[in-house]
Amino acid sequence: MSIRLREVHKAFGPKEVLRGFTLEVRDGETLAIVGPSGSGKSVLLKHVAGLLRPDSGSIFVDTHSVPDLSRKELTRLRRRIGYVFQFAALFDSMTVTENVGMGLRRMPEWDARRIAARVEECLALVDLHGLGDRYPAQLSGGQRKRAGLARAIAPSPKFLLYDEPTTGLDPVTTTVIDRLILRMSDEMGVTGLVVTHDMTSAYRVADRITLLHDGRARFTGAPDEVQAAGDEVLRGFVEGDPDLYFGRNNDGT
Amino acid sequence: MAELLLRPFAAIGNLTLAGLESMGRAWRLFASAAVSIRNTDVWMPLLLPQMARVGVASVPIALFIATFTGIVMALQASYSLTGTIPSYFVGTLVGKTMILELGPVLTGLVLAGRVGANISAELGTMRVTEQVDALETLAYDPLAYLVVPRLLAGIVMFPVVVLLAISIGIAAGWFTALQLLEMSSAEFVKGLRIYYAPWDVWFAVIKSLSFGAVVTGTGCYCGLQTEGGAEGVGRSATRAVVAACMIILCLDAFWAAVLL
Amino acid sequence: MERRREVLVGLVVVLGIAAGVFGSIWLKGGWRGGQTELRTAATSVGALVRGAVVKFRGVTVGSVGSIEVLPSGEAVMVEMRVLEELVIPANAAVLLAPESMFGEWQAEILDRGEFGLPPFLDYPEEGVLPGAALPDFSRLTATFDQIARNLTTISDRVEVAFTEETAMNLKGVIDNVSVVSDLLSEIIAQQTERFEDLAEGVDESAQELGAAARAARISFEHFDSLLLGADAEAMMADASAGLRNLRELTEDVGSSLGDMRSAAQRVDATFARVEGLLTALETPDGSFGRLLGDPALADGALEVLAEFRALLADIKENPGRYVTFSIF
Ligand SMILES: Nc1ncnc2c1ncn2[C@@H]1O[C@H](COP(=O)(O)OP(=O)(O)O)[C@@H](O)[C@H]1O
Ligand SMILES: [Mg+2]
């Protein structure tokens, strides 16, 4: 029940986004990947879900080598992976209820009654009960994000990939979501991969934290290790100090 | 100097390669879509809404165009057929051109604008807002979910819309002949029937069927290829319409050469 | 919502298919009931193809099903699907001929007695109608040539057979024919209208020919007191001139209206009958004298002209068949 990436390379044209990224997420663990915008965090997550293919390197989810799976096998694997998109990616043409039920409708053993019950349950989990009949366009950004989260957890996946689940949310909602992430891992034994650049959130939910820098995993360690680490780039990112992060001298060159 | 001379060739070469590449990608898309047809449980429930959108919603505009085409054909025919040619040729001209050419092609071009742009914009928006990715992560085959129902709806509904358009176009031409050209109904019908061959209607059906596949297919392809936010969505909608119109006209010539 | 959409889609599909099906049936000229099969054999089928129309007395009654060369290679078997209730004449034959200027051919079921001329192939099998394809346009001028030659020959033989009055009458007719043929060439050159005048001209000539024939018949009774005439010779020269005129005219038809095959073939058939008439006269027991003396033969000549008149009337009625219309 683990996620393993080895030496993953990915370039878009001349732009090398991942340059030998190696990481292991252990079974039942929640790992946070931090890094500035544009560092390739979303790209990394998409590789795990098989939405992008690496130029080289290996990606294993459980025992499955994701890039080598056939369409059918990939589909089967995806039923066990929940993906929370950065901008929710709700289907515009469907109500919130229909959105949340989408994944469940692919499961042959689920009938309409059971789906409806589960959707209600998930909406309650993310504090959205009563908004099920709305369309995504009628929701606020935070509500959308929570609806996206509800959609991802509805089929009770074994793996959850969160792409900046708390970015842009108010502190209260952030706490709600963080608790939900913790709950998924504690109660359901979900293996989680949380992409974020919100350090508070990362400290709260993660068993370990990895800094994605320059296409590689620069540092990996438990939250207290991160706080104690001497690595300049990591300290630069955590403290929000561009001079340290970009490795500039004090005179700015 | 040499560099300056080579530049146009390099540009042409680039263009050719880009064209071939996107053609290859399009074929791959349709080959995969053909494979995805077996996922009937995914696309079956979506077919009806798409048929309503591609077909039913297109009927008014198609009939509007056909009506005026029929009227103009009748008037122009009577204008050009003077002197020795008997007036019932107005019926022949209206019937033949509506069935063989104007019915399928004009409808195809108009629906390329209406349906093709619509599909491309919709799928483009879904692509740039990661809804297509979301479909995949929810274990849906995006081709079966998005492309197959639209393609099938186009293939099924285009001939239907075109047949309606042809009927209305001929009726409009007939009405014009009676009201404005002082022809008798019998004359017009004689002209309609005198050169009619049953194959004509099949020809129209085959043509409109292929146009339906082209319009929805380019819409899907351009939509799924979208990159770069709202601007990209607009660009791919434009591209879908232009490509569909060009392919329709080429295909029109092709069918005329092969089937007539 | 869902229901409404289902109904709408269903409605449009049904309407569209109904428009296609009923529209094409209507355009084809109505629903055809039960069909039965007819067969005919001919030495050649010209440009007949599968699906070509089958006509009976000008009405479309079916279509050609299959065309196959017989294994022996001696004939072509044509299968036609026609209306079940169609009653065809006992001595029916099938004439394969162009339907219009576009070169599409039709199979016409006709009464052999009414249209005896083309060499119908009598295939020795039960239920196979005799068939023939109309000869090509190139044969038309050849036929005219032969008519002219035949007439010259006959004129040589029978120049003795005229009274002065008959000669004058016949001369009048022939003058008339050349006037008519001039008119005809003018008309063909314009490809137009005025078929009416032509028809009248032919009418007139026909009547005059009849009068001449009757006068000749009377004078034939005093054969002994015939004039041997320089007049007759001059008259026959006129006759050949008139026929030459006619021949040029047909060449005109050929060059100016490359595709006017159908008209040409009808003319061909008409003149073929003239030819037949003249050939009959050439046989040992026939003579131009017999033409003049035998009311049946004289009537035959009138009939030929009547047929010619019918052809012109048809051109007037259905110019679409004779005037090229090539927009598609
Ligand atoms: N489909 C793509 N085509 C080209 N470039 C891409 C694509 N997806 C991502 N990128 C580039 O990869 C880099 C990393 O993107 P992303 O993973 O979205 O960053 P973030 O860490 O903010 O999530 C960005 O510079 C982006 O421009
Ligand atoms: Mg991102």
Coordinates of C-alpha atoms in Angstrom, one line a residue, chain A:
Chain A
M1 CA 0.0 0.0 0.0
S2 CA 2.8 2.4 -0.7
I3 CA 3.8 4.9 -3.4
R4 CA 7.3 4.7 -4.7
L5 CA 8.9 7.0 -7.3
R6 CA 12.5 6.5 -8.5
E7 CA 14.5 8.8 -10.7
V8 CA 11.4 10.3 -12.4
H9 CA 12.2 12.7 -15.2
K10 CA 9.7 14.8 -17.0
A11 CA 10.2 17.7 -19.4
F12 CA 7.7 19.8 -21.3
G13 CA 9.6 20.7 -24.4
P14 CA 12.8 22.3 -23.2
K15 CA 11.5 22.8 -19.7
E16 CA 12.7 20.1 -17.3
V17 CA 10.2 20.0 -14.5
L18 CA 11.2 16.8 -12.8
R19 CA 14.9 15.9 -12.9
G20 CA 15.3 12.6 -11.1
F21 CA 12.7 12.8 -8.3
T22 CA 12.8 9.9 -5.9
L23 CA 10.4 9.4 -3.0
E24 CA 8.6 6.7 -1.0
V25 CA 5.3 7.2 0.7
R26 CA 4.8 4.4 3.2
D27 CA 1.7 2.5 3.8
G28 CA -0.8 4.5 5.8
E29 CA 1.5 7.5 6.0
T30 CA 0.5 11.0 5.0
L31 CA 3.4 12.8 3.3
A32 CA 3.4 16.5 2.4
I33 CA 5.3 17.8 -0.6
V34 CA 6.1 21.4 -0.3
G35 CA 7.7 23.8 -2.8
P36 CA 7.0 27.1 -4.4
S37 CA 4.5 27.6 -7.2
G38 CA 5.7 26.3 -10.5
S39 CA 8.1 23.8 -8.9
G40 CA 6.3 20.9 -10.4
K41 CA 4.2 19.6 -7.5
S42 CA 1.0 19.2 -9.5
V43 CA 3.0 17.5 -12.3
L44 CA 4.3 15.1 -9.7
L45 CA 0.8 14.2 -8.5
K46 CA -0.4 13.6 -12.0
H47 CA 2.3 11.1 -12.6
V48 CA 1.2 9.1 -9.6
A49 CA -2.4 9.0 -10.9
G50 CA -1.2 8.1 -14.3
L51 CA -2.4 11.3 -15.9
L52 CA 1.1 12.0 -17.2
R53 CA 3.7 9.6 -18.3
P54 CA 7.3 10.1 -17.1
D55 CA 10.1 10.5 -19.6
S56 CA 12.1 8.0 -17.6
G57 CA 12.1 6.6 -14.1
S58 CA 9.6 4.3 -12.3
I59 CA 6.4 4.9 -10.4
F60 CA 4.8 2.2 -8.3
V61 CA 1.5 2.4 -6.6
D62 CA 1.3 -0.7 -4.5
T63 CA 2.8 -3.4 -6.8
H64 CA 1.6 -1.7 -10.0
S65 CA 4.0 0.1 -12.2
V66 CA 1.8 3.0 -13.2
P67 CA 3.3 3.9 -16.6
D68 CA 3.2 0.3 -17.8
L69 CA -0.5 -0.4 -17.0
S70 CA -3.0 -1.0 -19.7
R71 CA -6.0 1.3 -19.9
K72 CA -8.1 -1.3 -18.2
E73 CA -5.7 -1.9 -15.4
L74 CA -5.2 1.8 -14.9
T75 CA -8.9 2.3 -14.6
R76 CA -9.1 -0.4 -12.0
L77 CA -6.2 1.1 -10.0
R78 CA -7.8 4.6 -10.2
R79 CA -10.9 3.3 -8.4
R80 CA -8.6 3.0 -5.4
I81 CA -7.0 6.5 -5.8
G82 CA -8.8 9.7 -4.9
Y83 CA -7.6 12.9 -6.5
V84 CA -8.3 16.3 -5.1
F85 CA -7.6 18.9 -7.8
Q86 CA -6.1 22.2 -7.2
F87 CA -9.1 24.1 -8.6
A88 CA -11.5 21.4 -7.7
A89 CA -12.2 20.5 -11.4
L90 CA -15.9 20.0 -10.6
F91 CA -18.1 19.1 -13.7
D92 CA -19.8 22.3 -14.6
S93 CA -22.8 20.6 -16.1
M94 CA -23.7 18.7 -12.9
T95 CA -25.0 19.5 -9.5
V96 CA -22.7 19.1 -6.5
T97 CA -24.6 15.9 -5.6
E98 CA -24.1 14.5 -9.1
N99 CA -20.4 15.5 -9.0
V100 CA -19.8 13.7 -5.7
G101 CA -21.6 10.6 -6.9
M102 CA -19.7 10.4 -10.2
G103 CA -17.0 8.0 -8.9
L104 CA -19.6 5.8 -7.2
R105 CA -21.6 5.4 -10.3
R106 CA -18.7 3.5 -11.9
M107 CA -19.1 0.8 -9.2
P108 CA -21.4 -1.9 -10.3
E109 CA -22.4 -3.0 -6.8
W110 CA -23.6 0.5 -5.8
D111 CA -27.3 1.2 -6.4
A112 CA -28.9 4.7 -6.5
R113 CA -30.1 4.6 -2.9
R114 CA -26.7 3.6 -1.6
I115 CA -25.0 6.3 -3.7
A116 CA -27.4 9.0 -2.5
A117 CA -26.7 8.0 1.1
R118 CA -23.0 8.0 0.7
V119 CA -23.1 11.4 -1.1
E120 CA -25.0 12.9 1.8
E121 CA -22.5 11.5 4.2
C122 CA -19.5 12.9 2.3
L123 CA -21.2 16.3 1.9
A124 CA -21.7 16.4 5.6
L125 CA -18.1 15.5 6.2
V126 CA -17.0 18.7 4.3
D127 CA -19.7 20.9 5.8
L128 CA -21.7 21.2 2.5
H129 CA -25.0 19.6 3.5
G130 CA -27.9 21.4 1.9
L131 CA -25.9 22.6 -1.1
G132 CA -26.2 19.4 -3.0
D133 CA -28.6 20.8 -5.6
R134 CA -26.3 23.8 -6.5
Y135 CA -24.2 23.9 -9.6
P136 CA -20.4 24.5 -9.2
A137 CA -20.9 28.1 -10.6
Q138 CA -23.1 28.9 -7.7
L139 CA -20.5 27.9 -5.1
S140 CA -17.7 30.0 -3.6
G141 CA -14.1 28.9 -4.1
G142 CA -13.8 27.3 -0.7
Q143 CA -17.1 25.4 -1.2
R144 CA -15.9 24.2 -4.5
K145 CA -12.7 22.9 -3.1
R146 CA -14.6 21.0 -0.4
A147 CA -17.0 19.6 -2.9
G148 CA -14.0 18.4 -4.9
L149 CA -12.7 16.8 -1.7
A150 CA -16.0 15.1 -1.1
R151 CA -15.9 13.7 -4.6
A152 CA -12.5 12.3 -4.1
I153 CA -13.2 10.6 -0.8
A154 CA -16.7 9.3 -1.7
P155 CA -15.5 6.0 -3.3
S156 CA -13.4 5.3 -0.1
P157 CA -10.1 5.2 -1.8
K158 CA -7.0 3.7 -0.4
F159 CA -4.8 6.4 -1.7
L160 CA -5.6 10.1 -1.6
L161 CA -3.7 12.7 -3.6
Y162 CA -4.4 16.3 -2.5
D163 CA -3.3 19.1 -4.7
E164 CA -3.2 22.2 -2.5
P165 CA -6.3 21.3 -0.6
T166 CA -6.2 24.4 1.7
T167 CA -4.7 27.0 -0.6
G168 CA -6.8 30.2 -0.6
L169 CA -9.1 29.0 2.2
D170 CA -9.9 30.9 5.4
P171 CA -8.2 29.6 8.6
V172 CA -11.3 28.0 9.9
T173 CA -12.1 26.0 6.7
T174 CA -8.4 25.2 6.5
T175 CA -8.6 23.5 9.9
V176 CA -11.7 21.6 8.8
I177 CA -9.9 20.2 5.8
D178 CA -6.8 19.4 7.7
R179 CA -8.8 17.5 10.2
L180 CA -10.5 15.6 7.4
I181 CA -7.2 14.7 6.0
L182 CA -6.0 13.4 9.4
R183 CA -9.3 11.5 9.8
M184 CA -8.9 9.8 6.4
S185 CA -5.5 8.6 7.4
D186 CA -6.3 7.7 11.0
E187 CA -9.7 6.1 10.6
M188 CA -9.5 4.7 7.0
G189 CA -5.9 4.0 6.9
V190 CA -5.5 6.0 3.7
T191 CA -2.1 6.6 2.3
G192 CA -2.0 10.3 1.6
L193 CA 0.2 12.6 -0.6
V194 CA -0.5 16.2 0.1
V195 CA 0.9 18.9 -2.1
T196 CA 0.9 22.3 -0.5
H197 CA 3.0 25.4 0.1
D198 CA 1.2 26.1 3.4
M199 CA 3.8 25.1 6.0
T200 CA 1.3 25.3 8.9
S201 CA -1.0 22.9 7.2
A202 CA 1.9 20.6 6.3
Y203 CA 3.1 20.4 9.9
R204 CA -0.4 19.6 11.0
V205 CA -1.3 16.8 8.7
A206 CA 2.0 15.2 7.6
D207 CA 3.9 12.4 9.1
R208 CA 6.8 13.4 6.9
I209 CA 7.5 16.5 4.7
T210 CA 9.5 16.5 1.4
L211 CA 10.8 19.7 -0.2
L212 CA 10.6 19.6 -4.0
H213 CA 13.3 21.8 -5.3
D214 CA 14.9 22.0 -8.7
G215 CA 13.0 18.8 -9.9
R216 CA 14.4 16.7 -7.1
A217 CA 13.4 15.8 -3.5
R218 CA 15.7 18.1 -1.7
F219 CA 14.9 17.1 1.9
T220 CA 12.6 14.6 3.5
G221 CA 11.9 14.3 7.2
A222 CA 9.3 14.5 10.0
P223 CA 8.0 17.9 10.9
D224 CA 10.3 18.3 13.8
E225 CA 13.3 17.3 11.6
V226 CA 12.2 20.0 9.1
Q227 CA 12.1 22.6 11.9
A228 CA 15.5 21.6 13.1
A229 CA 17.2 21.1 9.7
G230 CA 20.1 23.2 8.7
D231 CA 19.6 23.0 4.9
E232 CA 19.6 26.5 3.6
V233 CA 17.2 26.0 0.8
L234 CA 14.7 24.3 3.2
R235 CA 15.1 27.0 5.7
G236 CA 14.7 29.6 3.0
F237 CA 11.4 28.1 1.9
V238 CA 10.1 27.5 5.4
E239 CA 11.0 31.0 6.6
G240 CA 10.0 32.6 3.3
D241 CA 13.4 34.0 2.7
P242 CA 14.2 34.3 -1.0
D243 CA 17.8 35.1 -0.4
L244 CA 18.4 31.8 1.4
Y245 CA 16.0 29.8 -0.9
F246 CA 17.6 31.0 -4.2
G247 CA 21.1 30.9 -2.6
R248 CA 21.9 34.5 -3.1
N249 CA 24.6 36.3 -1.3
N250 CA 23.6 39.1 1.1
D251 CA 24.6 41.7 -1.4
G252 CA 21.9 40.3 -3.7
T253 CA 24.0 38.8 -6.6

